Amino acid sequence: MKVNCEKLCPDWPCEQPDEFKDIWVVMETDEHGISEASLQMLTPAKKIQSKKPEEKIVAVLIGYNIKQYAEIPIKHGADKVIVVDDERLKTYYPRVYGQVIVDLAKKYKPAVILVSATMKGREMGPYIANTLRTGITADCTDFDVDEKTGDVLMIRPPFAAIMLAYIKTPFRRPQMGTARPNVFPVPPYDESRTGEIIEEKLETIMDPGMQLVNYVPVKKEEVLIEKAEIIVSVGKGIGSMDGVKLAEKLASLLGGVVAGSRKAVDAGFVDPERQVGQTGKSVKPVLYFAIGISGAAQHMLGVREAGRIVAINIDPEAPIFKQSDYGVVGDYRPILEALIEELQQLKEKGPEAIEELLKE
Amino acid sequence: MRIVVGIKWVPNTQAVRFDPKTGTLIRAGVPSIVNPHDFPAIELALRLKDMYGGEVIAVTMAPPSATQGLEHVLGMGVDKGILLTDRKFAGADTLATSYVIAKGIEKISKEIGPVDVAIFGHETIDSSTAHIGAQVASWLGWPYVYYARDAKLVEDGKLRVTRQTEKAVEEYEVNLPAVVATAIKALKPRPVRLSYKLRAKIEKPIIAWNIEDLGLDPRCTGLKGSPTVVANITWMPEVPRKKIVYTPKDPRDAARWILKQLFSDESVAGFLKKALWGEE
């Protein structure tokens, strides 16, 4: 597609889409290395590449003391890594990190930039897009390629979580999109993969215009809901903190954690960082118990990757029953009490007791 | 201090229904509200004014019907409202929206007085992008910080902003002018007061600026100024689920039914055994 620059906003640089190539994935690091959330973005990058094989996947790794991690994205599917390792990047400031990526993007002209919608990614991504005078689509649940034009389709639920909008950036590059952590899996590690590592040096660096003056780590919860394999999630229907305690008992028996819907968070039953759904987190447990959760589309968006969903709800008409694997109609309280008791008995009797149970 | 607070007049998404045949939104009869996530931003702006004096100016880019939203926040103690409105602003994505808002802030600085801080809510309930704060900061060349829970002035005229991330409580000293975006539910908003509403009725402190007032090129606003285009809208594909629903005789029956299902389901049975007995 040839863009007629006369029609563009004169504030935007006149560039043609075909000047741009490759798919960039911004890597976020912390004291443990590259975040899993940013490696997850290699999955949609690979999907786009499968339809545009001429494009390379380039991981962009910036920060201080991070060069050591440069091989990791390659093992997970990147073809190349651009590294900027600079002491002046020791503290993250959104504008400074954003500007480094903007400057790299001006030099290399990537066709696509994918950013994980972590707290930092949500803060930095729109700055990068805007400063490059291009579009960005937040919280995509999938990516595809328009077969006619070759444009990347950023797919996201608009407004409510039951529709999907296909958004493209036909006359600007790079095409930018974000996705929430856990919407995609990390591509498998492949020791045999190799790739080029390009080191870039910073000449000047933007004045952040701000300074981090105090940093107090908050106590980490035992297991984050994003990583939990069993989640007992409660809705407004849980009614009281006693109900939450029951849910916690079930969760701890199974080595799981408690989470909740937006309504449960609003009612104060569950901490906001444990909220599942469109305005909370996406989770991917093996097993998800939905207790007193009605099944609103916004909530269910957060559990699309859940293995199995068990729903307990007193309302036989609750939409959750059409979106779960095993549904039980009834008052959750006595059912959870019985379930906890049965599980405790099973636990004492040992694995042999399962055969007995299944024979009944 | 002169504080701008960005607000959006949004359809109440809780009340929106879909036409199952066409898949389109049924907006008719859906009441609009001030975006709930803007209230912490409004509250923070008003607290800064309470502490340091000055004025709070609410800004919104919207059709004239959003005047109601501005009137609502004037009732909370906001001093002025600016409605950025023009047919040529319609169909804007976040880049084109933030552009008009940034130009509005520049015009406020020039004609009303220099703006010290622009505060936005975390995101809107109708599109949930959380883009506008960062984009306005990009247009204005101002530092910015998201997820703010509180802010106060410190000695050298900087704004000390407290925020919480997944890992830490962080405090930043930010040079002004700056953009601050508040965290969801960070601050409890004050109620509307009759005296403020009356003052707003008498003083009519709402100004409307259109594309000519802002001196903008129509290629930079609305649909034309938006790099992103909605190519298509479809139903979200359903996740395949078993959808087995059981109405139990009693709680014991319910519990045993659930366990039977789970232990005969290969995808979870092994996992549950491991959770209970530490081995498969």
Short mmCIF file of N, CA and C in Angstrom, two decimals, chain A residues 130-254:
data_model
loop_
_atom_site.label_atom_id
_atom_site.label_comp_id
_atom_site.label_asym_id
_atom_site.label_seq_id
_atom_site.Cartn_x
_atom_site.Cartn_y
_atom_site.Cartn_z
N ASN A 130 2.74 6.68 20.60
CA ASN A 130 2.40 8.07 20.32
C ASN A 130 3.61 8.87 19.82
N THR A 131 4.76 8.61 20.43
CA THR A 131 5.95 9.36 20.05
C THR A 131 6.38 8.98 18.64
N LEU A 132 6.05 7.76 18.22
CA LEU A 132 6.31 7.35 16.83
C LEU A 132 5.17 7.75 15.89
N ARG A 133 4.12 8.38 16.47
CA ARG A 133 2.94 8.80 15.70
C ARG A 133 2.29 7.60 15.01
N THR A 134 2.15 6.53 15.80
CA THR A 134 1.47 5.36 15.25
C THR A 134 0.41 4.89 16.23
N GLY A 135 -0.36 3.89 15.82
CA GLY A 135 -1.46 3.42 16.65
C GLY A 135 -1.02 2.29 17.56
N ILE A 136 -1.80 2.07 18.59
CA ILE A 136 -1.54 0.95 19.49
C ILE A 136 -2.89 0.40 19.94
N THR A 137 -2.97 -0.92 20.00
CA THR A 137 -4.20 -1.58 20.42
C THR A 137 -3.92 -2.33 21.71
N ALA A 138 -4.69 -1.99 22.74
CA ALA A 138 -4.42 -2.53 24.08
C ALA A 138 -5.12 -3.85 24.29
N ASP A 139 -4.49 -4.71 25.07
CA ASP A 139 -5.12 -5.92 25.60
C ASP A 139 -5.71 -6.82 24.52
N CYS A 140 -4.90 -7.10 23.51
CA CYS A 140 -5.36 -8.00 22.46
C CYS A 140 -5.48 -9.42 23.02
N THR A 141 -6.46 -10.16 22.51
CA THR A 141 -6.57 -11.55 22.91
C THR A 141 -6.07 -12.47 21.79
N ASP A 142 -5.83 -11.89 20.62
CA ASP A 142 -5.27 -12.67 19.52
C ASP A 142 -4.72 -11.70 18.46
N PHE A 143 -3.85 -12.24 17.61
CA PHE A 143 -3.29 -11.46 16.51
C PHE A 143 -3.42 -12.30 15.25
N ASP A 144 -3.59 -11.64 14.12
CA ASP A 144 -3.64 -12.37 12.86
C ASP A 144 -3.11 -11.43 11.78
N VAL A 145 -3.11 -11.93 10.54
CA VAL A 145 -2.62 -11.10 9.44
C VAL A 145 -3.71 -11.03 8.38
N ASP A 146 -4.00 -9.83 7.92
CA ASP A 146 -4.97 -9.63 6.84
C ASP A 146 -4.34 -10.16 5.55
N GLU A 147 -4.96 -11.20 4.99
CA GLU A 147 -4.31 -11.86 3.85
C GLU A 147 -4.17 -10.95 2.63
N LYS A 148 -5.11 -10.03 2.46
CA LYS A 148 -5.05 -9.16 1.28
C LYS A 148 -3.96 -8.11 1.41
N THR A 149 -3.93 -7.45 2.56
CA THR A 149 -3.04 -6.29 2.69
C THR A 149 -1.75 -6.60 3.44
N GLY A 150 -1.72 -7.71 4.15
CA GLY A 150 -0.55 -8.01 4.96
C GLY A 150 -0.51 -7.25 6.28
N ASP A 151 -1.54 -6.44 6.54
CA ASP A 151 -1.60 -5.73 7.82
C ASP A 151 -1.83 -6.71 8.97
N VAL A 152 -1.23 -6.39 10.11
CA VAL A 152 -1.50 -7.21 11.29
C VAL A 152 -2.87 -6.83 11.83
N LEU A 153 -3.65 -7.86 12.17
CA LEU A 153 -4.95 -7.63 12.80
C LEU A 153 -4.78 -7.81 14.30
N MET A 154 -5.09 -6.75 15.02
CA MET A 154 -5.03 -6.80 16.47
C MET A 154 -6.45 -7.11 16.93
N ILE A 155 -6.61 -8.19 17.63
CA ILE A 155 -7.95 -8.64 17.96
C ILE A 155 -8.20 -8.45 19.45
N ARG A 156 -9.23 -7.68 19.75
CA ARG A 156 -9.51 -7.39 21.17
C ARG A 156 -11.00 -7.26 21.40
N PRO A 157 -11.42 -7.57 22.61
CA PRO A 157 -12.83 -7.38 22.92
C PRO A 157 -13.09 -5.92 23.22
N PRO A 158 -13.95 -5.25 22.45
CA PRO A 158 -14.26 -3.87 22.77
C PRO A 158 -15.42 -3.85 23.73
N PHE A 159 -15.50 -2.83 24.52
CA PHE A 159 -16.70 -2.54 25.29
C PHE A 159 -17.08 -3.62 26.27
N ALA A 160 -17.69 -4.68 25.82
CA ALA A 160 -17.99 -5.79 26.71
C ALA A 160 -17.27 -6.98 26.12
N ALA A 161 -17.11 -7.99 26.91
CA ALA A 161 -16.21 -9.07 26.51
C ALA A 161 -16.88 -10.14 25.65
N ILE A 162 -17.96 -9.80 24.95
CA ILE A 162 -18.57 -10.85 24.15
C ILE A 162 -18.40 -10.63 22.65
N MET A 163 -17.82 -9.49 22.28
CA MET A 163 -17.55 -9.23 20.87
C MET A 163 -16.03 -9.14 20.70
N LEU A 164 -15.61 -9.29 19.45
CA LEU A 164 -14.19 -9.11 19.15
C LEU A 164 -14.06 -8.08 18.05
N ALA A 165 -13.20 -7.10 18.24
CA ALA A 165 -12.93 -6.13 17.18
C ALA A 165 -11.59 -6.49 16.55
N TYR A 166 -11.53 -6.41 15.24
CA TYR A 166 -10.29 -6.63 14.50
C TYR A 166 -9.78 -5.25 14.10
N ILE A 167 -8.65 -4.88 14.67
CA ILE A 167 -8.16 -3.52 14.48
C ILE A 167 -6.87 -3.55 13.69
N LYS A 168 -6.75 -2.68 12.68
CA LYS A 168 -5.49 -2.63 11.96
C LYS A 168 -4.98 -1.21 11.87
N THR A 169 -3.75 -1.10 11.47
CA THR A 169 -3.06 0.19 11.38
C THR A 169 -2.57 0.31 9.94
N PRO A 170 -3.50 0.54 9.00
CA PRO A 170 -3.14 0.35 7.59
C PRO A 170 -2.08 1.29 7.04
N PHE A 171 -2.03 2.54 7.52
CA PHE A 171 -1.12 3.47 6.86
C PHE A 171 -0.03 4.01 7.77
N ARG A 172 0.11 3.39 8.96
CA ARG A 172 1.22 3.79 9.83
C ARG A 172 2.01 2.56 10.26
N ARG A 173 3.26 2.75 10.55
CA ARG A 173 4.12 1.71 11.09
C ARG A 173 4.96 2.33 12.20
N PRO A 174 5.44 1.56 13.16
CA PRO A 174 5.10 0.15 13.39
C PRO A 174 3.65 -0.04 13.86
N GLN A 175 3.16 -1.25 13.69
CA GLN A 175 1.84 -1.61 14.18
C GLN A 175 2.05 -2.13 15.60
N MET A 176 1.42 -1.46 16.57
CA MET A 176 1.70 -1.85 17.95
C MET A 176 0.50 -2.47 18.66
N GLY A 177 0.79 -3.49 19.45
CA GLY A 177 -0.27 -4.13 20.22
C GLY A 177 0.25 -4.66 21.54
N THR A 178 -0.65 -4.72 22.51
CA THR A 178 -0.28 -5.32 23.80
C THR A 178 -1.24 -6.46 24.09
N ALA A 179 -0.82 -7.36 24.96
CA ALA A 179 -1.72 -8.40 25.47
C ALA A 179 -1.44 -8.59 26.93
N ARG A 180 -2.47 -8.88 27.69
CA ARG A 180 -2.32 -9.09 29.12
C ARG A 180 -1.48 -10.34 29.38
N PRO A 181 -0.75 -10.36 30.49
CA PRO A 181 -0.03 -11.58 30.86
C PRO A 181 -0.99 -12.77 30.89
N ASN A 182 -0.46 -13.92 30.47
CA ASN A 182 -1.19 -15.19 30.51
C ASN A 182 -2.25 -15.38 29.44
N VAL A 183 -2.36 -14.44 28.53
CA VAL A 183 -3.27 -14.68 27.41
C VAL A 183 -2.62 -15.67 26.45
N PHE A 184 -1.30 -15.63 26.38
CA PHE A 184 -0.56 -16.56 25.53
C PHE A 184 0.46 -17.35 26.37
N PRO A 185 0.77 -18.58 25.95
CA PRO A 185 1.81 -19.33 26.67
C PRO A 185 3.20 -18.89 26.22
N VAL A 186 4.22 -19.20 27.01
CA VAL A 186 5.60 -18.98 26.57
C VAL A 186 5.93 -20.07 25.55
N PRO A 187 6.47 -19.73 24.38
CA PRO A 187 6.84 -20.79 23.44
C PRO A 187 7.90 -21.70 24.07
N PRO A 188 7.87 -23.00 23.73
CA PRO A 188 8.80 -23.93 24.38
C PRO A 188 10.27 -23.55 24.19
N TYR A 189 11.05 -23.88 25.20
CA TYR A 189 12.49 -23.61 25.20
C TYR A 189 13.16 -24.61 24.26
N ASP A 190 14.00 -24.13 23.38
CA ASP A 190 14.71 -25.01 22.45
C ASP A 190 16.19 -24.67 22.51
N GLU A 191 16.93 -25.54 23.18
CA GLU A 191 18.35 -25.30 23.42
C GLU A 191 19.14 -25.12 22.13
N SER A 192 18.67 -25.77 21.07
CA SER A 192 19.46 -25.78 19.83
C SER A 192 19.35 -24.47 19.04
N ARG A 193 18.40 -23.60 19.40
CA ARG A 193 18.20 -22.39 18.61
C ARG A 193 19.36 -21.40 18.78
N THR A 194 19.73 -20.76 17.68
CA THR A 194 20.76 -19.73 17.76
C THR A 194 20.25 -18.48 17.07
N GLY A 195 20.89 -17.38 17.35
CA GLY A 195 20.45 -16.13 16.72
C GLY A 195 21.47 -15.04 16.98
N GLU A 196 21.29 -13.97 16.24
CA GLU A 196 22.23 -12.86 16.32
C GLU A 196 21.90 -11.97 17.52
N ILE A 197 22.93 -11.52 18.21
CA ILE A 197 22.72 -10.57 19.30
C ILE A 197 23.41 -9.26 18.92
N ILE A 198 22.62 -8.21 18.83
CA ILE A 198 23.16 -6.91 18.41
C ILE A 198 23.21 -6.02 19.64
N GLU A 199 24.39 -5.49 19.92
CA GLU A 199 24.49 -4.57 21.06
C GLU A 199 24.45 -3.14 20.56
N GLU A 200 23.53 -2.38 21.12
CA GLU A 200 23.43 -0.97 20.76
C GLU A 200 23.91 -0.13 21.95
N LYS A 201 24.60 0.95 21.62
CA LYS A 201 25.06 1.86 22.70
C LYS A 201 24.19 3.11 22.71
N LEU A 202 24.02 3.66 23.88
CA LEU A 202 23.28 4.92 23.99
C LEU A 202 24.26 6.08 23.98
N GLU A 203 24.01 7.05 23.14
CA GLU A 203 24.84 8.24 23.18
C GLU A 203 24.31 9.18 24.26
N THR A 204 23.12 9.64 24.04
CA THR A 204 22.53 10.51 25.06
C THR A 204 21.33 9.77 25.65
N ILE A 205 20.89 10.25 26.77
CA ILE A 205 19.70 9.66 27.36
C ILE A 205 18.80 10.77 27.84
N MET A 206 17.50 10.55 27.68
CA MET A 206 16.55 11.59 28.05
C MET A 206 16.57 11.84 29.56
N ASP A 207 16.42 13.08 29.95
CA ASP A 207 16.26 13.41 31.35
C ASP A 207 14.88 12.90 31.78
N PRO A 208 14.83 12.04 32.79
CA PRO A 208 13.51 11.49 33.14
C PRO A 208 12.53 12.55 33.63
N GLY A 209 13.04 13.67 34.17
CA GLY A 209 12.14 14.69 34.71
C GLY A 209 11.49 14.22 35.99
N MET A 210 11.98 13.11 36.52
CA MET A 210 11.43 12.59 37.77
C MET A 210 12.47 11.68 38.39
N GLN A 211 12.30 11.45 39.69
CA GLN A 211 13.29 10.65 40.39
C GLN A 211 12.59 9.71 41.35
N LEU A 212 13.01 8.47 41.34
CA LEU A 212 12.50 7.51 42.31
C LEU A 212 13.19 7.82 43.63
N VAL A 213 12.42 8.24 44.65
CA VAL A 213 13.05 8.64 45.90
C VAL A 213 12.78 7.66 47.03
N ASN A 214 11.86 6.75 46.83
CA ASN A 214 11.57 5.79 47.89
C ASN A 214 11.00 4.52 47.27
N TYR A 215 11.46 3.39 47.76
CA TYR A 215 11.02 2.11 47.20
C TYR A 215 10.89 1.13 48.36
N VAL A 216 9.66 0.76 48.66
CA VAL A 216 9.43 -0.18 49.76
C VAL A 216 8.78 -1.44 49.19
N PRO A 217 9.54 -2.53 49.15
CA PRO A 217 8.95 -3.76 48.59
C PRO A 217 7.73 -4.18 49.40
N VAL A 218 6.69 -4.62 48.72
CA VAL A 218 5.53 -5.13 49.45
C VAL A 218 5.68 -6.64 49.57
N LYS A 219 5.18 -7.15 50.67
CA LYS A 219 5.29 -8.59 50.92
C LYS A 219 4.57 -9.33 49.82
N LYS A 220 5.29 -10.26 49.22
CA LYS A 220 4.69 -11.08 48.16
C LYS A 220 3.76 -12.11 48.76
N GLU A 221 2.66 -12.33 48.05
CA GLU A 221 1.78 -13.41 48.48
C GLU A 221 2.44 -14.73 48.12
N GLU A 222 2.01 -15.76 48.80
CA GLU A 222 2.65 -17.06 48.59
C GLU A 222 2.62 -17.48 47.10
N VAL A 223 1.44 -17.50 46.53
CA VAL A 223 1.35 -17.81 45.09
C VAL A 223 0.50 -16.74 44.41
N LEU A 224 1.02 -16.19 43.36
CA LEU A 224 0.24 -15.22 42.60
C LEU A 224 -0.85 -15.96 41.82
N ILE A 225 -2.00 -15.33 41.68
CA ILE A 225 -3.07 -16.03 40.97
C ILE A 225 -2.71 -16.34 39.52
N GLU A 226 -1.82 -15.52 38.94
CA GLU A 226 -1.42 -15.77 37.55
C GLU A 226 -0.68 -17.09 37.42
N LYS A 227 -0.04 -17.51 38.48
CA LYS A 227 0.78 -18.71 38.41
C LYS A 227 0.09 -19.92 39.04
N ALA A 228 -1.04 -19.70 39.70
CA ALA A 228 -1.68 -20.78 40.46
C ALA A 228 -2.22 -21.86 39.53
N GLU A 229 -2.12 -23.10 39.97
CA GLU A 229 -2.65 -24.20 39.16
C GLU A 229 -4.05 -24.61 39.58
N ILE A 230 -4.39 -24.27 40.82
CA ILE A 230 -5.78 -24.46 41.24
C ILE A 230 -6.25 -23.14 41.85
N ILE A 231 -7.39 -22.68 41.37
CA ILE A 231 -7.94 -21.42 41.87
C ILE A 231 -9.37 -21.65 42.35
N VAL A 232 -9.64 -21.21 43.56
CA VAL A 232 -11.01 -21.20 44.04
C VAL A 232 -11.45 -19.74 44.02
N SER A 233 -12.34 -19.44 43.09
CA SER A 233 -12.69 -18.05 42.84
C SER A 233 -14.10 -17.78 43.34
N VAL A 234 -14.26 -16.65 44.01
CA VAL A 234 -15.57 -16.36 44.59
C VAL A 234 -16.19 -15.13 43.93
N GLY A 235 -17.51 -15.14 43.88
CA GLY A 235 -18.26 -14.00 43.33
C GLY A 235 -18.98 -13.28 44.45
N LYS A 236 -19.81 -12.34 44.04
CA LYS A 236 -20.57 -11.58 45.02
C LYS A 236 -21.47 -12.52 45.82
N GLY A 237 -21.88 -13.62 45.16
CA GLY A 237 -22.76 -14.60 45.79
C GLY A 237 -22.17 -15.26 47.01
N ILE A 238 -20.89 -15.07 47.26
CA ILE A 238 -20.26 -15.68 48.44
C ILE A 238 -20.82 -15.04 49.72
N GLY A 239 -21.25 -13.79 49.61
CA GLY A 239 -22.03 -13.17 50.67
C GLY A 239 -21.32 -12.70 51.91
N SER A 240 -20.28 -13.38 52.35
CA SER A 240 -19.65 -12.99 53.60
C SER A 240 -18.21 -13.47 53.65
N MET A 241 -17.46 -12.94 54.61
CA MET A 241 -16.07 -13.38 54.78
C MET A 241 -16.01 -14.83 55.24
N ASP A 242 -17.07 -15.31 55.92
CA ASP A 242 -17.11 -16.73 56.30
C ASP A 242 -17.07 -17.60 55.05
N GLY A 243 -17.77 -17.15 54.03
CA GLY A 243 -17.76 -17.88 52.77
C GLY A 243 -16.38 -17.88 52.15
N VAL A 244 -15.70 -16.74 52.25
CA VAL A 244 -14.34 -16.65 51.70
C VAL A 244 -13.43 -17.63 52.45
N LYS A 245 -13.65 -17.75 53.78
CA LYS A 245 -12.83 -18.67 54.57
C LYS A 245 -13.01 -20.11 54.09
N LEU A 246 -14.25 -20.48 53.76
CA LEU A 246 -14.50 -21.82 53.22
C LEU A 246 -13.73 -22.02 51.92
N ALA A 247 -13.78 -21.00 51.08
CA ALA A 247 -13.06 -21.08 49.80
C ALA A 247 -11.57 -21.24 50.06
N GLU A 248 -11.06 -20.51 51.05
CA GLU A 248 -9.63 -20.61 51.38
C GLU A 248 -9.28 -22.01 51.87
N LYS A 249 -10.19 -22.60 52.64
CA LYS A 249 -9.95 -23.95 53.16
C LYS A 249 -9.84 -24.94 52.01
N LEU A 250 -10.77 -24.83 51.07
CA LEU A 250 -10.73 -25.72 49.91
C LEU A 250 -9.43 -25.50 49.13
N ALA A 251 -9.09 -24.23 48.92
CA ALA A 251 -7.89 -23.91 48.15
C ALA A 251 -6.66 -24.50 48.84
N SER A 252 -6.56 -24.35 50.15
CA SER A 252 -5.32 -24.79 50.81
C SER A 252 -5.23 -26.31 50.82
N LEU A 253 -6.38 -26.99 50.88
CA LEU A 253 -6.37 -28.46 50.79
C LEU A 253 -5.76 -28.92 49.47
N LEU A 254 -6.00 -28.14 48.43
CA LEU A 254 -5.57 -28.54 47.08
C LEU A 254 -4.30 -27.80 46.65
#
